mmCIF file of N, CA and C in Angstrom:
data_model
loop_
_atom_site.group_PDB
_atom_site.id
_atom_site.type_symbol
_atom_site.label_atom_id
_atom_site.label_comp_id
_atom_site.label_asym_id
_atom_site.label_seq_id
_atom_site.Cartn_x
_atom_site.Cartn_y
_atom_site.Cartn_z
ATOM 1 N N MET A 1 13.521 -13.892 5.390
ATOM 2 C CA MET A 1 13.070 -12.517 5.121
ATOM 3 C C MET A 1 11.898 -12.477 4.186
ATOM 4 N N GLN A 2 11.089 -11.608 4.280
ATOM 5 C CA GLN A 2 9.826 -11.485 3.539
ATOM 6 C C GLN A 2 9.892 -10.044 2.946
ATOM 7 N N ARG A 3 8.892 -9.817 2.132
ATOM 8 C CA ARG A 3 8.896 -8.397 1.451
ATOM 9 C C ARG A 3 7.490 -7.729 1.686
ATOM 10 N N LEU A 4 7.526 -6.315 1.945
ATOM 11 C CA LEU A 4 6.310 -5.646 2.102
ATOM 12 C C LEU A 4 6.228 -4.610 1.135
ATOM 13 N N ALA A 5 5.178 -4.427 0.371
ATOM 14 C CA ALA A 5 5.040 -3.435 -0.531
ATOM 15 C C ALA A 5 4.302 -2.187 0.089
ATOM 16 N N VAL A 6 4.950 -1.146 -0.007
ATOM 17 C CA VAL A 6 4.490 0.113 0.872
ATOM 18 C C VAL A 6 4.160 1.261 -0.215
ATOM 19 N N TYR A 7 3.010 1.998 0.084
ATOM 20 C CA TYR A 7 2.554 2.926 -0.901
ATOM 21 C C TYR A 7 2.323 4.275 -0.222
ATOM 22 N N GLY A 8 2.355 4.590 1.082
ATOM 23 C CA GLY A 8 2.047 5.713 1.702
ATOM 24 C C GLY A 8 3.056 6.259 2.673
ATOM 25 N N THR A 9 2.744 6.230 3.954
ATOM 26 C CA THR A 9 3.573 6.857 5.009
ATOM 27 C C THR A 9 4.815 5.913 5.304
ATOM 28 N N LEU A 10 4.853 4.643 4.897
ATOM 29 C CA LEU A 10 5.969 3.858 5.036
ATOM 30 C C LEU A 10 7.021 3.959 3.926
ATOM 31 N N ARG A 11 6.765 4.702 2.892
ATOM 32 C CA ARG A 11 7.734 4.888 1.795
ATOM 33 C C ARG A 11 8.778 5.910 2.211
ATOM 34 N N ASP A 12 9.878 5.728 1.775
ATOM 35 C CA ASP A 12 10.980 6.734 2.016
ATOM 36 C C ASP A 12 11.229 7.626 0.854
ATOM 37 N N GLY A 13 10.709 7.229 -0.380
ATOM 38 C CA GLY A 13 10.851 8.192 -1.398
ATOM 39 C C GLY A 13 12.186 8.074 -2.151
ATOM 40 N N LYS A 14 13.161 7.195 -1.678
ATOM 41 C CA LYS A 14 14.433 7.099 -2.194
ATOM 42 C C LYS A 14 14.691 5.758 -2.820
ATOM 43 N N SER A 15 13.789 4.782 -2.599
ATOM 44 C CA SER A 15 13.862 3.458 -3.051
ATOM 45 C C SER A 15 13.338 3.337 -4.515
ATOM 46 N N PRO A 16 13.719 2.260 -5.314
ATOM 47 C CA PRO A 16 13.110 2.052 -6.537
ATOM 48 C C PRO A 16 11.606 1.912 -6.367
ATOM 49 N N THR A 17 10.875 2.246 -7.286
ATOM 50 C CA THR A 17 9.451 2.012 -7.272
ATOM 51 C C THR A 17 8.863 0.872 -8.198
ATOM 52 N N TYR A 18 7.895 0.282 -7.931
ATOM 53 C CA TYR A 18 7.269 -0.799 -8.666
ATOM 54 C C TYR A 18 5.693 -0.447 -8.730
ATOM 55 N N LYS A 19 4.923 -1.410 -9.256
ATOM 56 C CA LYS A 19 3.524 -1.112 -9.318
ATOM 57 C C LYS A 19 2.703 -2.451 -8.999
ATOM 58 N N ILE A 20 1.539 -2.218 -8.455
ATOM 59 C CA ILE A 20 0.641 -3.295 -8.219
ATOM 60 C C ILE A 20 -0.699 -3.050 -8.985
ATOM 61 N N LYS A 21 -1.420 -4.112 -9.260
ATOM 62 C CA LYS A 21 -2.508 -3.999 -10.165
ATOM 63 C C LYS A 21 -3.807 -4.462 -9.464
ATOM 64 N N ASP A 22 -4.948 -4.248 -10.102
ATOM 65 C CA ASP A 22 -6.255 -4.608 -9.602
ATOM 66 C C ASP A 22 -6.564 -3.988 -8.248
ATOM 67 N N VAL A 23 -6.134 -2.689 -8.064
ATOM 68 C CA VAL A 23 -6.343 -1.948 -6.915
ATOM 69 C C VAL A 23 -6.527 -0.519 -7.228
ATOM 70 N N SER A 24 -7.092 0.272 -6.393
ATOM 71 C CA SER A 24 -7.061 1.803 -6.458
ATOM 72 C C SER A 24 -6.348 2.314 -5.293
ATOM 73 N N LEU A 25 -5.519 3.278 -5.518
ATOM 74 C CA LEU A 25 -4.910 3.942 -4.398
ATOM 75 C C LEU A 25 -5.860 5.231 -4.132
ATOM 76 N N VAL A 26 -6.344 5.374 -2.884
ATOM 77 C CA VAL A 26 -7.329 6.478 -2.623
ATOM 78 C C VAL A 26 -6.963 7.135 -1.374
ATOM 79 N N TYR A 27 -7.749 8.349 -1.245
ATOM 80 C CA TYR A 27 -7.724 9.092 0.038
ATOM 81 C C TYR A 27 -8.981 8.525 0.609
ATOM 82 N N PRO A 28 -8.893 8.113 1.939
ATOM 83 C CA PRO A 28 -10.037 7.591 2.593
ATOM 84 C C PRO A 28 -10.884 8.729 3.402
ATOM 85 N N GLY A 29 -11.372 9.623 2.671
ATOM 86 C CA GLY A 29 -12.184 10.743 3.362
ATOM 87 C C GLY A 29 -11.421 11.930 3.663
ATOM 88 N N HIS A 30 -10.024 11.808 3.551
ATOM 89 C CA HIS A 30 -9.144 12.904 3.970
ATOM 90 C C HIS A 30 -7.895 12.716 3.033
ATOM 91 N N GLU A 31 -6.886 13.688 3.160
ATOM 92 C CA GLU A 31 -5.706 13.444 2.307
ATOM 93 C C GLU A 31 -4.538 13.418 3.128
ATOM 94 N N HIS A 32 -4.709 12.863 4.484
ATOM 95 C CA HIS A 32 -3.434 12.790 5.400
ATOM 96 C C HIS A 32 -2.595 11.520 4.995
ATOM 97 N N TYR A 33 -3.296 10.542 4.619
ATOM 98 C CA TYR A 33 -2.521 9.249 4.152
ATOM 99 C C TYR A 33 -3.411 8.466 3.181
ATOM 100 N N PRO A 34 -2.842 7.638 2.346
ATOM 101 C CA PRO A 34 -3.682 6.903 1.382
ATOM 102 C C PRO A 34 -4.107 5.557 1.836
ATOM 103 N N ALA A 35 -4.990 4.795 1.176
ATOM 104 C CA ALA A 35 -5.310 3.443 1.327
ATOM 105 C C ALA A 35 -5.410 2.769 -0.076
ATOM 106 N N VAL A 36 -5.139 1.591 -0.036
ATOM 107 C CA VAL A 36 -5.334 0.660 -1.145
ATOM 108 C C VAL A 36 -6.584 -0.169 -0.989
ATOM 109 N N ILE A 37 -7.395 -0.093 -2.021
ATOM 110 C CA ILE A 37 -8.607 -0.912 -1.957
ATOM 111 C C ILE A 37 -8.534 -1.830 -3.216
ATOM 112 N N LYS A 38 -9.187 -3.031 -3.039
ATOM 113 C CA LYS A 38 -9.255 -3.901 -4.276
ATOM 114 C C LYS A 38 -10.211 -3.298 -5.241
ATOM 115 N N ASN A 39 -9.779 -3.342 -6.432
ATOM 116 C CA ASN A 39 -10.626 -2.796 -7.557
ATOM 117 C C ASN A 39 -10.125 -3.359 -8.819
ATOM 118 N N LYS A 40 -10.847 -4.258 -9.435
ATOM 119 C CA LYS A 40 -10.350 -4.913 -10.686
ATOM 120 C C LYS A 40 -10.294 -3.857 -11.857
ATOM 121 N N GLU A 41 -11.060 -2.770 -11.692
ATOM 122 C CA GLU A 41 -11.033 -1.647 -12.758
ATOM 123 C C GLU A 41 -10.113 -0.624 -12.289
ATOM 124 N N GLY A 42 -9.392 -0.747 -11.091
ATOM 125 C CA GLY A 42 -8.536 0.369 -10.747
ATOM 126 C C GLY A 42 -7.264 0.566 -11.596
ATOM 127 N N LYS A 43 -6.619 1.669 -11.355
ATOM 128 C CA LYS A 43 -5.454 2.015 -12.047
ATOM 129 C C LYS A 43 -4.255 1.591 -11.501
ATOM 130 N N GLY A 44 -4.348 0.859 -10.381
ATOM 131 C CA GLY A 44 -3.128 0.403 -9.704
ATOM 132 C C GLY A 44 -2.445 1.268 -8.789
ATOM 133 N N ALA A 45 -1.293 1.023 -8.287
ATOM 134 C CA ALA A 45 -0.604 1.979 -7.346
ATOM 135 C C ALA A 45 0.941 1.699 -7.502
ATOM 136 N N VAL A 46 1.626 2.904 -7.177
ATOM 137 C CA VAL A 46 3.051 2.856 -7.215
ATOM 138 C C VAL A 46 3.468 2.385 -5.663
ATOM 139 N N VAL A 47 4.399 1.490 -5.651
ATOM 140 C CA VAL A 47 4.880 1.021 -4.394
ATOM 141 C C VAL A 47 6.418 0.881 -4.319
ATOM 142 N N GLU A 48 6.935 0.963 -3.116
ATOM 143 C CA GLU A 48 8.370 0.630 -2.917
ATOM 144 C C GLU A 48 8.263 -0.779 -2.182
ATOM 145 N N VAL A 49 9.387 -1.646 -2.357
ATOM 146 C CA VAL A 49 9.377 -2.894 -1.659
ATOM 147 C C VAL A 49 10.562 -2.899 -0.559
ATOM 148 N N ILE A 50 10.088 -3.270 0.627
ATOM 149 C CA ILE A 50 11.089 -3.350 1.634
ATOM 150 C C ILE A 50 11.161 -4.798 2.147
ATOM 151 N N ASN A 51 12.322 -5.093 2.636
ATOM 152 C CA ASN A 51 12.503 -6.464 3.370
ATOM 153 C C ASN A 51 12.171 -6.309 4.746
ATOM 154 N N VAL A 52 11.370 -7.310 5.286
ATOM 155 C CA VAL A 52 10.926 -7.294 6.623
ATOM 156 C C VAL A 52 11.144 -8.758 7.269
ATOM 157 N N ASP A 53 11.239 -8.752 8.546
ATOM 158 C CA ASP A 53 11.220 -10.088 9.126
ATOM 159 C C ASP A 53 9.825 -10.129 10.142
ATOM 160 N N SER A 54 9.758 -11.167 10.794
ATOM 161 C CA SER A 54 8.545 -11.362 11.469
ATOM 162 C C SER A 54 8.262 -10.272 12.548
ATOM 163 N N TYR A 55 9.420 -9.807 13.207
ATOM 164 C CA TYR A 55 9.329 -8.720 14.157
ATOM 165 C C TYR A 55 8.798 -7.386 13.456
ATOM 166 N N ASP A 56 9.358 -7.061 12.258
ATOM 167 C CA ASP A 56 8.994 -5.915 11.487
ATOM 168 C C ASP A 56 7.452 -6.054 11.241
ATOM 169 N N LEU A 57 6.964 -7.324 10.778
ATOM 170 C CA LEU A 57 5.508 -7.355 10.420
ATOM 171 C C LEU A 57 4.741 -7.233 11.716
ATOM 172 N N ASP A 58 5.098 -7.689 12.780
ATOM 173 C CA ASP A 58 4.333 -7.525 14.028
ATOM 174 C C ASP A 58 4.265 -5.967 14.399
ATOM 175 N N TYR A 59 5.333 -5.182 14.149
ATOM 176 C CA TYR A 59 5.343 -3.851 14.381
ATOM 177 C C TYR A 59 4.298 -3.147 13.418
ATOM 178 N N TYR A 60 4.516 -3.524 12.064
ATOM 179 C CA TYR A 60 3.612 -2.736 11.132
ATOM 180 C C TYR A 60 2.232 -3.197 11.292
ATOM 181 N N ASP A 61 1.905 -4.428 11.762
ATOM 182 C CA ASP A 61 0.533 -4.821 11.977
ATOM 183 C C ASP A 61 -0.093 -3.869 12.975
ATOM 184 N N LYS A 62 0.710 -3.559 14.025
ATOM 185 C CA LYS A 62 0.180 -2.713 15.078
ATOM 186 C C LYS A 62 0.046 -1.147 14.504
ATOM 187 N N TYR A 63 1.013 -0.823 13.804
ATOM 188 C CA TYR A 63 1.099 0.560 13.203
ATOM 189 C C TYR A 63 -0.225 0.754 12.257
ATOM 190 N N GLU A 64 -0.495 -0.333 11.594
ATOM 191 C CA GLU A 64 -1.673 -0.230 10.548
ATOM 192 C C GLU A 64 -2.970 -0.677 11.273
ATOM 193 N N SER A 65 -2.875 -0.992 12.524
ATOM 194 C CA SER A 65 -4.246 -1.304 13.261
ATOM 195 C C SER A 65 -4.943 -2.420 12.788
ATOM 196 N N ILE A 66 -4.332 -3.465 12.304
ATOM 197 C CA ILE A 66 -4.958 -4.708 11.821
ATOM 198 C C ILE A 66 -5.856 -5.280 12.831
ATOM 199 N N ASP A 67 -5.525 -5.111 14.144
ATOM 200 C CA ASP A 67 -6.369 -5.647 15.240
ATOM 201 C C ASP A 67 -7.776 -5.121 15.308
ATOM 202 N N THR A 68 -7.881 -3.883 14.864
ATOM 203 C CA THR A 68 -9.214 -3.150 14.725
ATOM 204 C C THR A 68 -9.945 -3.292 13.575
ATOM 205 N N GLY A 69 -9.231 -3.842 12.574
ATOM 206 C CA GLY A 69 -9.817 -3.915 11.150
ATOM 207 C C GLY A 69 -9.720 -2.733 10.272
ATOM 208 N N LEU A 70 -8.809 -1.820 10.710
ATOM 209 C CA LEU A 70 -8.599 -0.667 10.046
ATOM 210 C C LEU A 70 -7.965 -0.942 8.638
ATOM 211 N N TYR A 71 -6.986 -1.786 8.703
ATOM 212 C CA TYR A 71 -6.254 -2.404 7.427
ATOM 213 C C TYR A 71 -6.182 -3.884 7.684
ATOM 214 N N VAL A 72 -5.945 -4.625 6.576
ATOM 215 C CA VAL A 72 -5.728 -5.982 6.639
ATOM 216 C C VAL A 72 -4.363 -6.309 5.807
ATOM 217 N N ARG A 73 -3.680 -7.197 6.224
ATOM 218 C CA ARG A 73 -2.565 -7.636 5.544
ATOM 219 C C ARG A 73 -2.698 -8.740 4.524
ATOM 220 N N GLU A 74 -2.415 -8.639 3.247
ATOM 221 C CA GLU A 74 -2.504 -9.564 2.268
ATOM 222 C C GLU A 74 -1.325 -9.696 1.354
ATOM 223 N N LYS A 75 -1.201 -10.855 0.704
ATOM 224 C CA LYS A 75 -0.259 -10.985 -0.320
ATOM 225 C C LYS A 75 -0.712 -10.393 -1.790
ATOM 226 N N ILE A 76 0.258 -9.800 -2.425
ATOM 227 C CA ILE A 76 -0.085 -9.259 -3.800
ATOM 228 C C ILE A 76 1.138 -9.408 -4.602
ATOM 229 N N ASP A 77 0.992 -9.444 -5.920
ATOM 230 C CA ASP A 77 1.977 -9.535 -6.829
ATOM 231 C C ASP A 77 2.495 -8.183 -7.186
ATOM 232 N N VAL A 78 3.773 -7.933 -7.323
ATOM 233 C CA VAL A 78 4.331 -6.657 -7.505
ATOM 234 C C VAL A 78 5.049 -6.775 -8.939
ATOM 235 N N TYR A 79 4.982 -5.671 -9.731
ATOM 236 C CA TYR A 79 5.481 -5.729 -11.076
ATOM 237 C C TYR A 79 6.524 -4.484 -11.209
ATOM 238 N N THR A 80 7.384 -4.668 -12.189
ATOM 239 C CA THR A 80 8.259 -3.551 -12.522
ATOM 240 C C THR A 80 7.543 -2.476 -13.252
ATOM 241 N N GLU A 81 8.036 -1.433 -13.527
ATOM 242 C CA GLU A 81 7.525 -0.350 -14.288
ATOM 243 C C GLU A 81 7.238 -0.783 -15.703
ATOM 244 N N GLU A 82 7.968 -1.794 -16.177
ATOM 245 C CA GLU A 82 7.916 -2.329 -17.568
ATOM 246 C C GLU A 82 6.871 -3.452 -17.523
ATOM 247 N N ASP A 83 6.118 -3.573 -16.579
ATOM 248 C CA ASP A 83 5.062 -4.578 -16.343
ATOM 249 C C ASP A 83 5.522 -6.028 -16.227
ATOM 250 N N GLU A 84 6.824 -6.235 -15.935
ATOM 251 C CA GLU A 84 7.395 -7.593 -15.777
ATOM 252 C C GLU A 84 7.146 -7.878 -14.239
ATOM 253 N N PRO A 85 6.675 -9.334 -14.030
ATOM 254 C CA PRO A 85 6.566 -9.792 -12.701
ATOM 255 C C PRO A 85 7.938 -9.525 -11.896
ATOM 256 N N PHE A 86 7.796 -8.962 -10.704
ATOM 257 C CA PHE A 86 9.060 -8.704 -9.872
ATOM 258 C C PHE A 86 9.099 -9.672 -8.649
ATOM 259 N N THR A 87 8.042 -9.728 -7.831
ATOM 260 C CA THR A 87 7.993 -10.452 -6.588
ATOM 261 C C THR A 87 6.572 -10.513 -6.092
ATOM 262 N N GLU A 88 6.418 -11.242 -4.982
ATOM 263 C CA GLU A 88 5.195 -11.295 -4.244
ATOM 264 C C GLU A 88 5.584 -10.676 -2.871
ATOM 265 N N ALA A 89 4.597 -9.752 -2.472
ATOM 266 C CA ALA A 89 4.850 -9.173 -1.186
ATOM 267 C C ALA A 89 3.567 -9.005 -0.369
ATOM 268 N N TRP A 90 3.701 -8.758 0.930
ATOM 269 C CA TRP A 90 2.668 -8.374 1.739
ATOM 270 C C TRP A 90 2.278 -6.961 1.466
ATOM 271 N N ILE A 91 1.052 -6.703 1.655
ATOM 272 C CA ILE A 91 0.554 -5.163 1.584
ATOM 273 C C ILE A 91 -0.636 -4.934 2.624
ATOM 274 N N TYR A 92 -0.638 -3.781 3.029
ATOM 275 C CA TYR A 92 -1.820 -3.471 3.844
ATOM 276 C C TYR A 92 -2.883 -2.798 2.979
ATOM 277 N N MET A 93 -4.115 -3.372 2.954
ATOM 278 C CA MET A 93 -5.259 -2.948 2.199
ATOM 279 C C MET A 93 -6.226 -2.300 3.174
ATOM 280 N N ALA A 94 -7.059 -1.552 2.748
ATOM 281 C CA ALA A 94 -8.096 -0.993 3.614
ATOM 282 C C ALA A 94 -8.996 -2.086 4.119
ATOM 283 N N GLY A 95 -9.217 -2.125 5.440
ATOM 284 C CA GLY A 95 -9.865 -3.111 6.026
ATOM 285 C C GLY A 95 -11.437 -2.803 6.233
ATOM 286 N N PRO A 96 -12.174 -3.806 6.933
ATOM 287 C CA PRO A 96 -13.641 -3.517 7.039
ATOM 288 C C PRO A 96 -13.995 -2.226 7.875
ATOM 289 N N THR A 97 -13.156 -1.953 8.740
ATOM 290 C CA THR A 97 -13.468 -0.799 9.656
ATOM 291 C C THR A 97 -13.304 0.445 8.866
ATOM 292 N N LEU A 98 -12.194 0.630 8.017
ATOM 293 C CA LEU A 98 -11.872 1.687 7.237
ATOM 294 C C LEU A 98 -12.984 1.820 6.143
ATOM 295 N N MET A 99 -13.333 0.748 5.592
ATOM 296 C CA MET A 99 -14.275 0.715 4.320
ATOM 297 C C MET A 99 -15.679 1.151 4.921
ATOM 298 N N GLN A 100 -16.092 0.795 6.140
ATOM 299 C CA GLN A 100 -17.414 1.088 6.735
ATOM 300 C C GLN A 100 -17.406 2.508 7.250
ATOM 301 N N SER A 101 -16.354 3.058 7.593
ATOM 302 C CA SER A 101 -16.288 4.374 8.326
ATOM 303 C C SER A 101 -16.161 5.585 7.303
ATOM 304 N N LYS A 102 -15.912 5.299 6.074
ATOM 305 C CA LYS A 102 -15.757 6.381 5.147
ATOM 306 C C LYS A 102 -16.652 6.209 4.038
ATOM 307 N N SER A 103 -17.298 7.232 3.636
ATOM 308 C CA SER A 103 -18.335 7.217 2.552
ATOM 309 C C SER A 103 -17.717 7.635 1.198
ATOM 310 N N VAL A 104 -16.642 8.422 1.317
ATOM 311 C CA VAL A 104 -15.972 9.063 0.171
ATOM 312 C C VAL A 104 -14.470 8.568 -0.068
ATOM 313 N N PHE A 105 -14.142 7.936 -1.135
ATOM 314 C CA PHE A 105 -12.857 7.569 -1.472
ATOM 315 C C PHE A 105 -12.440 8.284 -2.742
ATOM 316 N N LYS A 106 -11.415 9.136 -2.747
ATOM 317 C CA LYS A 106 -10.989 9.964 -3.779
ATOM 318 C C LYS A 106 -9.642 9.328 -4.346
ATOM 319 N N GLU A 107 -9.598 9.022 -5.721
ATOM 320 C CA GLU A 107 -8.370 8.513 -6.126
ATOM 321 C C GLU A 107 -7.194 9.381 -6.126
ATOM 322 N N VAL A 108 -5.952 8.822 -5.694
ATOM 323 C CA VAL A 108 -4.839 9.687 -5.653
ATOM 324 C C VAL A 108 -4.272 9.868 -7.056
ATOM 325 N N PRO A 109 -3.953 11.178 -7.511
ATOM 326 C CA PRO A 109 -3.526 11.371 -8.813
ATOM 327 C C PRO A 109 -2.270 10.568 -9.104
ATOM 328 N N ARG A 110 -2.181 10.044 -10.312
ATOM 329 C CA ARG A 110 -0.991 9.269 -10.763
ATOM 330 C C ARG A 110 -0.702 8.044 -10.032
ATOM 331 N N GLN A 111 -1.639 7.677 -9.133
ATOM 332 C CA GLN A 111 -1.492 6.366 -8.381
ATOM 333 C C GLN A 111 -0.239 6.419 -7.491
ATOM 334 N N ASP A 112 0.272 7.611 -7.273
ATOM 335 C CA ASP A 112 1.657 7.673 -6.511
ATOM 336 C C ASP A 112 1.404 8.789 -5.376
ATOM 337 N N TRP A 113 1.284 8.259 -4.107
ATOM 338 C CA TRP A 113 0.948 9.267 -3.023
ATOM 339 C C TRP A 113 2.307 10.336 -2.971
ATOM 340 N N LEU A 114 3.494 9.863 -3.166
ATOM 341 C CA LEU A 114 4.575 10.804 -2.989
ATOM 342 C C LEU A 114 4.660 11.778 -4.040
ATOM 343 N N SER A 115 4.013 11.553 -5.205
ATOM 344 C CA SER A 115 3.979 12.624 -6.319
ATOM 345 C C SER A 115 3.253 13.907 -5.731
ATOM 346 N N GLN A 116 2.358 13.678 -4.691
ATOM 347 C CA GLN A 116 1.573 14.738 -4.292
ATOM 348 C C GLN A 116 2.365 15.469 -3.270
ATOM 349 N N LYS A 117 3.416 14.928 -2.706
ATOM 350 C CA LYS A 117 4.131 15.444 -1.572
ATOM 351 C C LYS A 117 5.335 16.394 -2.164
ATOM 352 N N LYS A 118 5.635 16.304 -3.463
ATOM 353 C CA LYS A 118 6.783 16.887 -3.878
ATOM 354 C C LYS A 118 6.535 18.549 -4.138
#
């Protein structure tokens, strides 16, 4: 079993939340769904962590369009709200296609996409 850190449409809003660092959670030119971009100066992002197997990852790779470069799957360290190391997990980051196709990235307030949906 592996772990996947989710921050947008894959969150259920009922699971415990954690945080990731050295990223920014942004709207990629619209506010339909967020994206995570690498940013050492970023405020981080709120995530949920789900357990996945290789079949799940294959499905999510298709869902996130990694074959087109819209997103890329990478490993990232996940921390508790108290800033303690929690686990390492896969995450989908904005890929080259998304980065090149959008000229405006607006930060998601409070680094928590679901806080905007309440």
